[in-house]
Amino acid sequence: MTTDLVLMQAEAVAPPARARRRRSVTRRHLHRGHFGFLRAIVQGLHARPMWERYLAEEGEIEAEQEAAAASEEEEPAAQFARHPKVRRVTTWLRAELRAAAGRAERFGMARLVHLDLGQIGRPGEALPSLEDFAAEAGLDGFSQAEQLEAYRGHFGRAVDREAKRASLMRRQLEAIDWLEGKYAQPVLAADGCRAWLADALAQRLEEAGVATLGQLIDRINGLGTGWWRALPAIGAGKARAIEAFLRQHAETLGKGVGEHVAVARRQRYAHELAAVVPRGLAAADTLVPLDKLVVPEALDGRLGAFRLPQARCLISAHNDYEAVLSWLRSKPGLPPDQVARLREKRRDLGSVPGPLDWLHYLSHTQRAYRKEAERFLLWAIVERQKPLSSMDTDDCLAYRDFLAAPPAHWCAPRSRERWSPIWRPFEGPLTPRAQAYALTVLGNLYSYLNEKNYLGGNPWTGVRPPRTAMPAMDVGRSLSTDQWQFVTRQLAALPPTSANQRLQVALPLLYSTGLRLAEVVSLTTADLDWVSLPRPGTREREEAWWLTVLGKRSKVRRVPVPDGVVAALGRYLAARGFADDPRDQREPVALLGHATDTAERTPWGKADTAGAAASLQPGTLYKQVKRFFQACARDLALVDARGAQRLAEASTHWLRHTHISHGLAAGVPIEVMQQNAGHDSLATTTRYVTTEDARRAAALRRFFEQGDSQ
């Protein structure tokens, strides 16, 4: 039994800890990489770069391991080729090819591929060229035949050995080529992970919903750097080996690991992310977002069943895709300065804006409307095989049912970004309320197309959401008086940082005004005025601070602000380097700005270039408020488990509900709260009237307690 086979058996029985850590991430199947590596070994090429190119998934070989196995007389290339791990793989590969040739009844070839050319002649012995030999021996004036005779006479058997080696090498390479064409298994995207990856790795990937190599590539490209962190027992080393294996077989896979995977998310440019998923057609297994969608000509709606003549159309849309974009652009968008900040955040300053560039910089309303139109357009193309302009009421009813139970391949977690190949239009089945909202938005889309003479009818007319889709507003998403008092005590105890000072202003401002998140982050000092108004029936005047707020559907309203909140705001403005009285601030400054001490507190982090006067992104404040409420919940859990659970669920919008509920409970007229909240209907504000319900609950509790005591 050879030494190599002994080593292989010993490792199989009791592999040492060091070997276990460096075990191959793939299963042993003959693929093109194995044949490429064996060709390199046969030709005497340096095995290390060939190993890294063809067999990186077999694991790394560290320099100290290589040196420990080396012989002082051998060249570095030969030292690496003699490494036990390399020899084990080479021995296995030759044995596999020998068996394959035997199955084909090519017994001469079987003996040939198993032959190690390193055992023929003296490895490393270098013979000079005929020209060099002739010059050194003084045979320049002799004929080539005479020079060759002298050369053979001088080197004798070494020449014969080299000739034999060359002949055997040529025959071995021909045999390897024949075997590769017959037995090399192509690595395909549809192959299951278990076909090529080690069982333990394949199992963890399958548990994460990754069953095939194609899905694995999509996950890697979709998540980028650190795609493996959510998978147990898969570290950076195994992840890099898997990536190397997939890159090596990109040709047969038909897709490859993108270059962006090696770059941290914050360092990527917008054009790099845009290239991850090219524009293309949508299919059941390839769902792309609106900005990447290419609609087939047969389904683009230019010949839709309900299209009106183009000459009568009031928009320049010639197909359904362009019509949807026209409707989307008609909704209120972001101001230019905010678009510029978003472009900088996406590292998009160096690229030339394209015709669809504006789709990356939408307002909250536009994003919500895009989502619903995008879903319906994809469903129409992929599932219904009809253009939007041919949709009838039966199609709309079918889509309503689809919203309640979209297939699994239409769904993905919300964290999957739109540039990612694993993005999907749904997270899962829509709640009844979300279904109702979707139908409302799509009805708005078709109404717009009717009004612009693009379509001759609205199929959504008369389509109603399920009855359960019309619940009353969830006014329970508010804090009790005791919970709010607990929150304010926790707020006052925060460490003195710029971000905490911003939070100490933001929470009382949200609570006292009932503003929406998007409204409060857009406010500047120019929106805050000191107003003196006459009191009705008296000579006295009512003086107060008022905010001018641009709300939903571009409606402007005025909201009073308590003096104490404005005083705290003044201290916050002064800490940012501005006038503490908003009336003294000449240039408008965002009421809630970026943290000014980031560089001192986290010098290792990314520098904030927005400036102290710039407004805050809604997501930044939302996440900060959520983290604060969750921290409050952990402290409250020691004495009030139920209250802590509510605090853990609270968000910025809870403060709007709390403002209305507490105001109505305190006796503020309902029409005043309606104006403050910006509700179109008094009925919406009426839903927050909970004081009578509280009295009823208290009275019934006393009644129940009396019954229990009898």
XYZ file of C-alpha atoms in Angstrom:
710
model
C 0.000 0.000 0.000
C 1.427 3.370 -0.998
C 2.218 6.139 1.448
C -0.468 8.343 -0.172
C -3.180 5.739 0.389
C -2.110 5.283 4.004
C -2.358 9.015 4.550
C -5.788 9.128 2.928
C -7.119 6.304 5.093
C -5.645 7.772 8.262
C -7.253 11.104 7.564
C -10.618 9.437 6.896
C -10.486 7.541 10.202
C -9.260 10.267 12.547
C -8.619 13.610 10.839
C -6.725 16.001 13.108
C -8.305 19.287 14.180
C -6.072 21.315 11.861
C -7.071 19.183 8.849
C -10.744 19.429 9.747
C -10.542 23.203 9.685
C -9.098 23.137 6.181
C -11.290 20.423 4.679
C -12.545 20.968 1.142
C -15.851 22.821 0.801
C -16.813 20.752 -2.263
C -17.697 17.140 -2.963
C -15.342 15.048 -5.071
C -16.628 15.085 -8.644
C -14.486 15.354 -11.736
C -14.839 18.836 -13.181
C -12.784 20.895 -15.594
C -10.717 22.351 -12.769
C -9.345 18.907 -11.908
C -8.252 18.306 -15.512
C -6.674 21.758 -15.731
C -4.688 21.141 -12.556
C -3.509 17.698 -13.694
C -2.327 19.118 -17.038
C -0.257 21.665 -15.130
C 1.297 18.914 -12.973
C 2.091 16.788 -16.044
C 3.802 19.731 -17.750
C 5.844 20.549 -14.648
C 4.283 23.970 -14.041
C 4.455 25.494 -10.581
C 1.639 23.797 -8.695
C 0.842 26.630 -6.270
C -0.716 29.111 -8.777
C -2.405 26.209 -10.553
C -3.871 25.039 -7.225
C -5.146 28.539 -6.474
C -6.628 28.833 -9.959
C -8.274 25.430 -10.353
C -8.692 23.879 -6.894
C -9.058 26.731 -4.417
C -12.166 25.042 -3.021
C -9.935 22.197 -1.780
C -8.628 24.573 0.877
C -5.546 26.694 1.368
C -2.027 25.410 2.008
C -0.189 27.700 4.364
C 3.456 28.605 3.865
C 4.580 26.909 7.075
C 2.878 23.649 6.042
C 4.572 23.799 2.663
C 7.977 24.488 4.205
C 7.620 21.614 6.678
C 7.059 19.145 3.840
C 9.802 20.543 1.596
C 13.142 18.997 0.783
C 16.210 21.219 0.757
C 17.382 19.841 -2.612
C 14.082 20.458 -4.431
C 13.014 23.545 -6.316
C 10.040 25.525 -4.832
C 7.713 24.274 -7.604
C 8.608 20.666 -6.822
C 8.334 21.286 -3.090
C 4.732 22.401 -3.423
C 3.897 19.502 -5.754
C 5.251 17.106 -3.092
C 3.098 18.585 -0.347
C 0.971 15.774 1.200
C -2.313 17.534 0.484
C -1.404 18.195 -3.152
C -0.159 14.618 -3.540
C -3.396 13.229 -2.062
C -5.502 15.176 -4.531
C -3.219 14.258 -7.436
C -3.260 10.578 -6.438
C -7.061 10.578 -6.157
C -7.368 12.296 -9.516
C -5.086 9.813 -11.290
C -6.986 6.919 -9.682
C -10.320 8.331 -10.859
C -9.046 8.763 -14.408
C -7.520 5.294 -14.404
C -10.859 3.818 -13.329
C -12.716 5.858 -15.958
C -10.341 4.657 -18.701
C -10.798 1.073 -17.471
C -14.598 1.402 -17.699
C -14.114 2.500 -21.305
C -11.848 -0.558 -21.872
C -8.931 1.732 -22.685
C -6.466 -0.219 -20.549
C -3.345 1.287 -22.117
C -4.707 4.721 -21.375
C -5.495 3.617 -17.812
C -1.837 2.715 -17.240
C -0.709 5.896 -18.994
C -2.699 8.405 -16.892
C -1.625 6.665 -13.690
C 2.042 7.105 -14.585
C 3.930 9.844 -12.720
C 6.451 11.434 -15.090
C 8.407 12.670 -12.110
C 9.592 9.104 -11.579
C 11.190 9.003 -15.054
C 14.628 10.586 -15.289
C 15.982 13.034 -12.816
C 13.472 15.749 -11.875
C 15.020 19.169 -12.200
C 17.851 18.015 -14.502
C 18.080 20.690 -17.205
C 19.765 19.934 -20.535
C 21.206 22.863 -22.511
C 19.910 23.718 -25.938
C 21.783 22.474 -28.982
C 22.926 26.022 -29.821
C 24.303 26.625 -26.308
C 26.080 23.264 -26.329
C 27.635 23.933 -29.766
C 28.876 27.363 -28.673
C 30.360 26.018 -25.453
C 31.996 23.028 -27.174
C 33.395 25.121 -30.053
C 31.282 23.408 -32.714
C 29.907 26.537 -34.395
C 31.440 25.635 -37.764
C 30.076 22.101 -37.798
C 26.851 20.940 -39.424
C 23.701 20.459 -37.380
C 23.931 16.678 -37.790
C 27.495 16.693 -36.447
C 26.461 18.948 -33.556
C 23.532 16.627 -32.748
C 25.803 13.550 -32.817
C 28.227 15.241 -30.415
C 25.320 16.330 -28.206
C 24.033 12.749 -27.949
C 27.495 11.437 -27.353
C 28.067 13.895 -24.495
C 24.729 13.564 -22.696
C 23.953 10.022 -23.779
C 21.098 8.414 -21.846
C 19.846 11.736 -20.443
C 18.737 12.704 -23.944
C 16.860 9.445 -24.339
C 15.177 9.919 -20.993
C 14.039 13.418 -21.915
C 12.762 12.234 -25.272
C 10.815 9.505 -23.517
C 9.445 12.018 -21.026
C 8.355 14.333 -23.838
C 6.631 11.484 -25.706
C 4.862 10.284 -22.560
C 3.845 13.848 -21.682
C 2.274 14.334 -25.107
C 0.411 11.032 -24.846
C -0.719 11.777 -21.274
C -2.069 15.168 -22.298
C -3.942 13.581 -25.195
C -5.405 11.005 -22.810
C -6.437 13.702 -20.338
C -8.134 15.642 -23.156
C -10.081 12.522 -24.191
C -11.138 11.729 -20.640
C -12.182 15.304 -19.974
C -14.484 15.319 -22.980
C -16.053 12.052 -21.829
C -16.155 12.288 -18.034
C -15.827 15.924 -16.909
C -19.112 16.972 -15.311
C -20.134 20.569 -16.078
C -21.122 22.651 -13.076
C -24.587 24.009 -13.907
C -26.733 26.652 -12.230
C -29.612 24.190 -11.864
C -27.432 21.687 -9.990
C -28.330 21.240 -6.358
C -25.839 22.490 -3.805
C -25.552 18.912 -2.516
C -24.209 17.808 -5.898
C -21.051 19.898 -5.543
C -20.719 21.190 -1.977
C -19.929 19.269 1.191
C -22.996 17.878 2.964
C -22.699 20.154 6.000
C -22.466 23.298 3.850
C -25.281 22.202 1.548
C -27.549 21.513 4.525
C -26.979 24.977 6.004
C -27.623 26.595 2.644
C -30.826 24.595 2.145
C -32.037 25.663 5.593
C -31.567 29.253 4.418
C -33.652 28.583 1.288
C -30.700 28.109 -1.097
C -31.142 24.787 -2.904
C -29.246 25.243 -6.202
C -25.949 26.768 -7.254
C -27.844 29.405 -9.221
C -29.678 30.457 -6.067
C -26.373 30.486 -4.212
C -24.854 32.868 -6.774
C -27.938 35.089 -6.508
C -27.587 35.163 -2.723
C -23.906 36.054 -2.923
C -24.510 38.765 -5.514
C -27.598 39.988 -3.688
C -26.074 40.346 -0.224
C -22.493 41.093 -1.242
C -19.706 41.159 1.302
C -20.639 39.104 4.342
C -23.322 37.044 2.571
C -22.291 34.115 4.771
C -22.633 35.802 8.184
C -26.228 34.676 8.742
C -25.288 31.044 8.052
C -23.982 29.062 11.039
C -20.499 27.508 10.860
C -19.633 29.154 7.533
C -16.763 31.552 8.024
C -14.860 33.886 5.749
C -12.415 31.175 4.633
C -15.112 28.761 3.459
C -17.030 31.612 1.870
C -14.002 32.687 -0.192
C -13.414 29.074 -1.264
C -17.036 28.748 -2.399
C -16.756 32.018 -4.333
C -13.547 30.794 -6.004
C -15.267 27.549 -7.041
C -18.214 29.434 -8.540
C -15.980 31.908 -10.359
C -13.936 29.071 -11.830
C -17.064 27.501 -13.335
C -18.799 30.736 -14.377
C -18.739 29.653 -18.037
C -20.829 26.515 -17.526
C -22.931 28.095 -14.781
C -24.008 30.874 -17.118
C -23.665 33.412 -14.311
C -20.891 34.411 -11.973
C -20.045 36.092 -8.701
C -19.893 39.841 -9.333
C -16.862 41.972 -8.621
C -18.963 44.085 -6.253
C -19.011 41.200 -3.752
C -15.420 41.940 -2.760
C -16.239 45.622 -2.039
C -17.886 46.860 1.152
C -21.454 48.145 0.662
C -20.613 51.730 1.561
C -17.724 51.832 -0.883
C -19.681 50.744 -3.942
C -20.757 53.225 -6.567
C -24.276 53.401 -7.936
C -23.240 52.253 -11.417
C -21.580 49.151 -9.885
C -24.799 48.143 -8.161
C -26.856 48.935 -11.260
C -24.764 46.454 -13.240
C -25.435 43.546 -10.854
C -28.822 42.886 -12.468
C -29.087 44.116 -16.065
C -32.337 45.315 -17.575
C -34.320 42.419 -18.969
C -37.566 40.574 -19.379
C -39.499 39.326 -16.375
C -40.177 35.628 -15.880
C -41.439 33.407 -13.082
C -37.872 32.870 -11.836
C -36.575 36.318 -12.814
C -38.600 39.116 -11.279
C -36.966 42.505 -11.736
C -37.999 45.911 -10.348
C -39.660 48.606 -12.419
C -36.446 50.433 -13.325
C -34.909 47.187 -14.714
C -38.019 45.846 -16.448
C -38.132 45.374 -20.219
C -41.707 44.686 -21.338
C -42.097 42.383 -24.366
C -43.522 44.188 -27.367
C -46.505 41.841 -27.485
C -47.418 42.814 -23.904
C -46.423 46.486 -23.795
C -49.994 47.711 -24.444
C -49.498 49.726 -27.612
C -52.298 47.578 -29.085
C -54.194 47.148 -25.814
C -57.879 46.245 -25.959
C -58.984 49.456 -24.201
C -56.463 51.906 -25.681
C -57.783 55.164 -27.071
C -56.260 56.714 -30.210
C -52.819 58.163 -29.543
C -53.859 61.485 -31.082
C -56.373 62.002 -28.236
C -53.924 61.095 -25.471
C -52.876 63.944 -23.152
C -49.573 62.287 -22.160
C -46.646 61.313 -24.378
C -46.843 57.641 -23.372
C -46.916 55.187 -26.270
C -47.104 52.029 -24.135
C -48.215 50.919 -20.685
C -44.736 51.176 -19.153
C -44.413 54.819 -20.160
C -47.966 55.474 -18.955
C -47.168 54.081 -15.498
C -44.068 56.288 -15.306
C -46.130 59.332 -16.303
C -48.619 58.602 -13.510
C -45.801 58.119 -11.026
C -44.140 61.408 -11.968
C -47.428 63.236 -11.466
C -47.229 62.541 -7.717
C -45.404 65.024 -5.446
C -41.671 64.345 -5.573
C -38.638 65.310 -3.526
C -37.157 68.813 -3.601
C -33.933 69.189 -5.639
C -31.690 69.676 -2.585
C -32.850 66.386 -1.064
C -32.311 64.601 -4.387
C -28.749 65.965 -4.448
C -28.089 64.597 -0.948
C -29.469 61.189 -1.912
C -27.269 61.111 -5.019
C -24.256 61.793 -2.845
C -25.263 59.061 -0.409
C -25.555 56.565 -3.289
C -22.094 57.667 -4.546
C -23.784 58.606 -7.803
C -22.103 61.974 -8.396
C -19.774 60.812 -11.147
C -22.351 59.136 -13.362
C -24.448 60.754 -16.074
C -28.145 60.609 -15.090
C -30.150 58.374 -17.407
C -33.804 58.717 -18.411
C -34.889 56.490 -15.498
C -32.481 57.962 -12.946
C -35.322 59.774 -11.165
C -36.774 56.410 -10.090
C -33.995 56.173 -7.492
C -35.041 59.447 -5.812
C -38.740 59.205 -5.073
C -40.796 60.696 -2.297
C -42.493 58.460 0.236
C -45.764 58.682 -1.704
C -44.097 57.871 -5.010
C -42.308 54.853 -3.514
C -45.568 53.506 -2.091
C -47.371 53.978 -5.414
C -44.475 52.510 -7.400
C -44.582 49.349 -5.302
C -48.247 48.689 -6.104
C -47.964 49.508 -9.819
C -44.790 47.439 -10.084
C -46.449 44.399 -8.525
C -49.480 44.634 -10.786
C -47.391 45.157 -13.937
C -45.195 42.141 -13.157
C -48.240 40.007 -12.361
C -49.945 41.029 -15.605
C -46.876 40.107 -17.671
C -45.733 36.945 -15.889
C -48.928 35.371 -14.553
C -51.693 36.770 -16.764
C -49.730 37.262 -20.004
C -51.708 40.426 -20.757
C -50.840 44.124 -21.042
C -52.218 46.577 -18.478
C -54.315 48.270 -21.146
C -56.147 44.973 -21.818
C -57.019 44.222 -18.186
C -60.713 43.691 -17.473
C -62.605 43.359 -14.196
C -62.135 39.587 -14.085
C -58.375 40.140 -14.181
C -58.652 42.633 -11.334
C -60.607 40.168 -9.232
C -57.955 37.512 -9.883
C -55.228 39.920 -8.781
C -57.157 40.707 -5.591
C -57.055 37.003 -4.769
C -53.365 36.849 -5.698
C -52.539 39.535 -3.108
C -53.903 37.351 -0.334
C -51.544 34.448 -1.198
C -48.643 35.273 -3.542
C -46.445 32.236 -4.399
C -43.202 31.760 -2.485
C -41.004 32.664 -5.483
C -42.642 36.111 -5.516
C -41.578 36.793 -1.929
C -38.351 37.782 -0.162
C -37.437 39.608 3.070
C -37.760 43.383 3.020
C -33.989 43.748 3.497
C -33.352 42.596 -0.094
C -32.471 45.800 -1.917
C -33.766 46.657 -5.376
C -30.373 46.259 -7.074
C -30.117 42.707 -5.730
C -30.915 39.606 -7.836
C -32.810 38.152 -4.870
C -35.162 41.138 -4.643
C -38.833 40.197 -4.909
C -41.967 42.381 -5.043
C -43.644 40.831 -1.980
C -42.634 39.892 1.542
C -45.544 37.489 1.860
C -49.368 37.534 1.861
C -50.814 41.007 2.276
C -52.968 41.857 5.256
C -56.575 42.841 4.524
C -55.682 46.486 5.065
C -52.715 46.259 2.695
C -54.959 44.618 0.096
C -57.422 47.476 0.380
C -54.618 50.001 -0.029
C -53.299 48.213 -3.137
C -56.736 48.282 -4.782
C -57.085 51.978 -3.979
C -53.737 52.825 -5.562
C -54.433 50.793 -8.693
C -57.838 52.435 -9.010
C -56.026 55.785 -8.850
C -53.647 54.646 -11.619
C -56.453 53.712 -13.979
C -58.408 56.869 -13.161
C -55.356 58.880 -14.199
C -55.056 56.942 -17.460
C -58.769 57.542 -18.136
C -58.478 61.251 -17.440
C -55.502 61.536 -19.796
C -57.410 59.727 -22.577
C -54.931 56.862 -22.584
C -57.587 54.252 -21.706
C -61.291 54.111 -22.337
C -62.356 52.529 -19.050
C -61.422 51.645 -15.482
C -61.664 47.906 -14.689
C -61.227 48.586 -10.964
C -64.585 50.354 -10.722
C -66.800 48.242 -8.512
C -63.970 45.976 -7.286
C -64.160 46.037 -3.504
C -61.639 44.690 -1.002
C -62.739 41.870 1.327
C -64.969 42.949 4.177
C -62.251 42.173 6.668
C -60.057 44.634 4.778
C -61.911 47.630 6.201
C -61.038 47.648 9.924
C -61.203 50.730 12.050
C -58.004 52.630 12.686
C -55.788 50.942 15.252
C -55.906 53.658 17.873
C -54.445 51.188 20.369
C -50.996 52.016 18.986
C -50.478 54.778 21.516
C -48.825 55.137 24.901
C -50.662 55.553 28.168
C -50.013 58.577 30.348
C -47.867 56.528 32.720
C -45.873 55.056 29.851
C -45.229 58.495 28.367
C -44.071 59.801 31.745
C -41.692 56.843 32.022
C -40.353 57.597 28.544
C -39.727 61.263 29.403
C -37.782 60.267 32.535
C -35.655 57.870 30.489
C -35.159 60.582 27.875
C -33.854 63.078 30.419
C -31.323 60.521 31.726
C -29.603 59.942 28.355
C -25.856 60.678 28.101
C -25.016 64.146 26.716
C -24.322 63.403 23.052
C -25.434 65.282 19.948
C -27.669 62.415 18.807
C -29.267 62.142 22.260
C -29.868 65.890 22.373
C -31.619 65.612 19.028
C -33.790 62.811 20.433
C -34.602 64.928 23.516
C -36.038 67.521 21.113
C -37.613 65.166 18.568
C -39.759 63.075 20.933
C -41.438 66.018 22.745
C -41.911 67.726 19.368
C -43.634 64.659 17.901
C -45.751 64.165 21.019
C -46.857 67.797 21.336
C -47.642 68.392 17.648
C -48.741 64.989 16.324
C -46.646 65.461 13.190
C -45.838 62.610 10.850
C -42.234 61.434 10.563
C -41.774 62.818 7.027
C -43.247 66.146 8.143
C -41.037 66.651 11.188
C -37.727 65.886 9.439
C -38.516 68.385 6.672
C -39.018 71.317 9.053
C -36.561 74.234 9.176
C -36.275 77.342 11.318
C -38.116 79.232 8.546
C -41.220 77.143 9.330
C -41.329 78.283 12.992
C -42.980 81.667 13.773
C -43.943 83.604 16.888
C -47.566 84.643 16.349
C -49.704 87.050 18.392
C -53.455 86.575 17.938
C -56.387 88.453 19.554
C -58.523 86.455 21.970
C -62.194 86.470 20.915
C -64.359 88.773 23.072
C -61.386 90.288 24.964
C -58.655 92.832 24.447
C -55.996 90.311 25.377
C -53.818 88.510 22.867
C -52.791 84.878 22.582
C -49.118 84.536 21.765
C -47.505 81.231 20.807
C -45.044 79.510 18.519
C -46.555 78.045 15.362
C -45.186 75.625 12.793
C -46.136 75.767 9.125
C -46.289 72.139 7.959
C -46.474 70.734 4.438
C -48.488 67.542 4.868
C -49.869 64.772 2.708
C -51.077 65.692 -0.773
C -49.136 68.994 -0.420
C -51.671 70.404 2.050
C -50.371 73.194 4.286
C -51.496 73.517 7.911
C -50.355 75.413 10.988
C -49.671 73.666 14.301
C -48.945 75.354 17.680
C -45.812 74.310 19.588
C -45.352 74.552 23.395
C -42.844 77.115 24.654
C -40.886 74.441 26.516
C -40.311 72.443 23.313
C -39.093 75.576 21.509
C -36.762 76.383 24.416
C -35.218 72.901 24.181
C -34.985 73.373 20.426
C -33.103 76.641 20.954
C -30.521 74.921 23.153
C -30.164 72.194 20.517
C -29.642 74.779 17.744
C -27.015 76.577 19.825
C -25.171 73.279 20.376
C -25.003 72.892 16.597
C -23.516 76.374 16.186
C -26.634 78.347 15.249
C -28.707 81.076 16.905
C -30.703 79.828 19.881
C -33.709 81.932 18.811
C -35.128 80.680 15.494
C -36.155 84.246 14.634
C -32.496 85.303 14.605
C -31.449 82.603 12.149
C -31.098 84.227 8.716
C -30.520 81.124 6.608
C -33.002 78.265 7.147
C -31.612 75.445 9.309
C -33.158 72.001 9.770
C -34.837 71.697 13.165
C -33.518 68.131 13.464
C -30.028 67.817 12.036
C -27.148 65.397 11.821
C -25.059 64.565 14.878
C -22.168 67.011 15.249
C -19.898 64.845 17.408
C -19.712 61.751 15.178
C -16.045 62.289 14.292
C -15.066 62.509 17.963
C -17.197 59.618 19.193
C -16.556 57.197 16.273
C -13.363 58.323 14.483
C -13.215 54.949 12.715
C -16.609 55.448 11.066
C -17.609 57.095 7.841
C -17.296 60.876 7.874
C -20.606 62.789 7.810
C -20.378 65.366 5.037
C -24.001 66.562 5.144
C -23.292 69.556 7.416
C -24.950 70.735 10.621
C -27.669 72.666 8.750
C -28.806 69.736 6.596
C -32.043 67.947 7.355
C -32.177 64.395 8.651
C -33.289 61.367 6.661
C -36.594 59.909 7.964
C -35.063 56.458 8.337
C -32.295 57.764 10.595
C -34.722 59.281 13.089
C -37.081 56.298 12.864
C -34.299 53.837 13.750
C -33.059 56.024 16.612
C -36.555 56.286 18.109
C -37.107 52.521 17.743
C -33.823 51.755 19.513
C -34.705 54.159 22.308
C -38.160 52.644 22.847
C -36.651 49.149 22.898
C -34.105 50.269 25.508
C -36.958 51.747 27.577
C -38.836 48.460 27.231
C -35.914 46.504 28.684
C -35.868 48.755 31.753
C -39.655 48.727 32.155
C -39.809 44.927 31.876
C -38.530 44.654 35.458
C -41.759 46.137 36.838
C -44.327 46.064 34.011
C -44.035 43.227 31.476
C -47.108 44.209 29.445
C -46.148 47.858 29.281
C -42.647 46.852 28.232
C -44.071 44.763 25.390
C -45.996 47.780 24.097
C -42.957 50.020 24.337
C -40.906 47.501 22.384
C -43.434 47.774 19.523
C -43.691 51.592 19.611
C -42.420 53.809 16.791
C -42.568 57.436 15.699
C -46.159 57.054 14.482
C -47.234 55.928 17.949
C -46.424 59.434 19.165
C -48.877 60.866 16.641
C -51.592 58.540 17.958
C -50.576 59.383 21.528
C -50.827 63.125 20.831
C -54.390 62.803 19.526
C -55.579 60.349 22.178
C -54.130 62.317 25.112
C -55.445 65.603 23.705
C -58.978 64.309 23.323
C -58.859 62.713 26.776
C -57.810 66.071 28.222
C -60.883 67.740 26.753
C -59.417 69.412 23.677
C -62.257 69.947 21.153
C -62.269 67.299 18.486
C -62.236 69.831 15.647
C -59.044 71.342 17.101
C -57.344 67.953 17.110
C -58.568 67.353 13.560
C -56.882 70.546 12.352
C -53.732 69.789 14.314
C -53.432 66.272 12.890
C -54.297 67.321 9.356
C -57.155 64.821 9.030
C -59.454 65.397 6.066
C -62.456 64.007 7.895
C -63.691 64.610 11.418
C -64.667 60.932 11.491
C -60.992 59.957 11.347
C -60.208 61.967 14.469
C -63.324 60.661 16.218
C -61.835 57.161 16.193
C -59.313 58.331 18.769
C -61.985 59.182 21.323
C -61.212 56.525 23.922
C -62.210 58.252 27.166
C -65.764 56.828 27.160
C -64.431 53.351 26.445
C -62.059 53.722 29.393
C -64.926 54.733 31.704
C -66.991 51.751 30.520
C -64.090 49.352 31.101
C -63.495 50.723 34.611
C -67.192 50.472 35.536
C -67.438 46.904 34.264
C -64.259 45.930 36.110
C -65.797 47.160 39.389
C -68.972 45.213 38.567
C -66.985 42.018 37.857
C -64.980 42.411 41.062
C -68.194 42.783 43.082
C -69.558 39.600 41.523
C -66.406 37.660 42.382
C -66.514 38.741 46.036
C -70.050 37.465 46.551
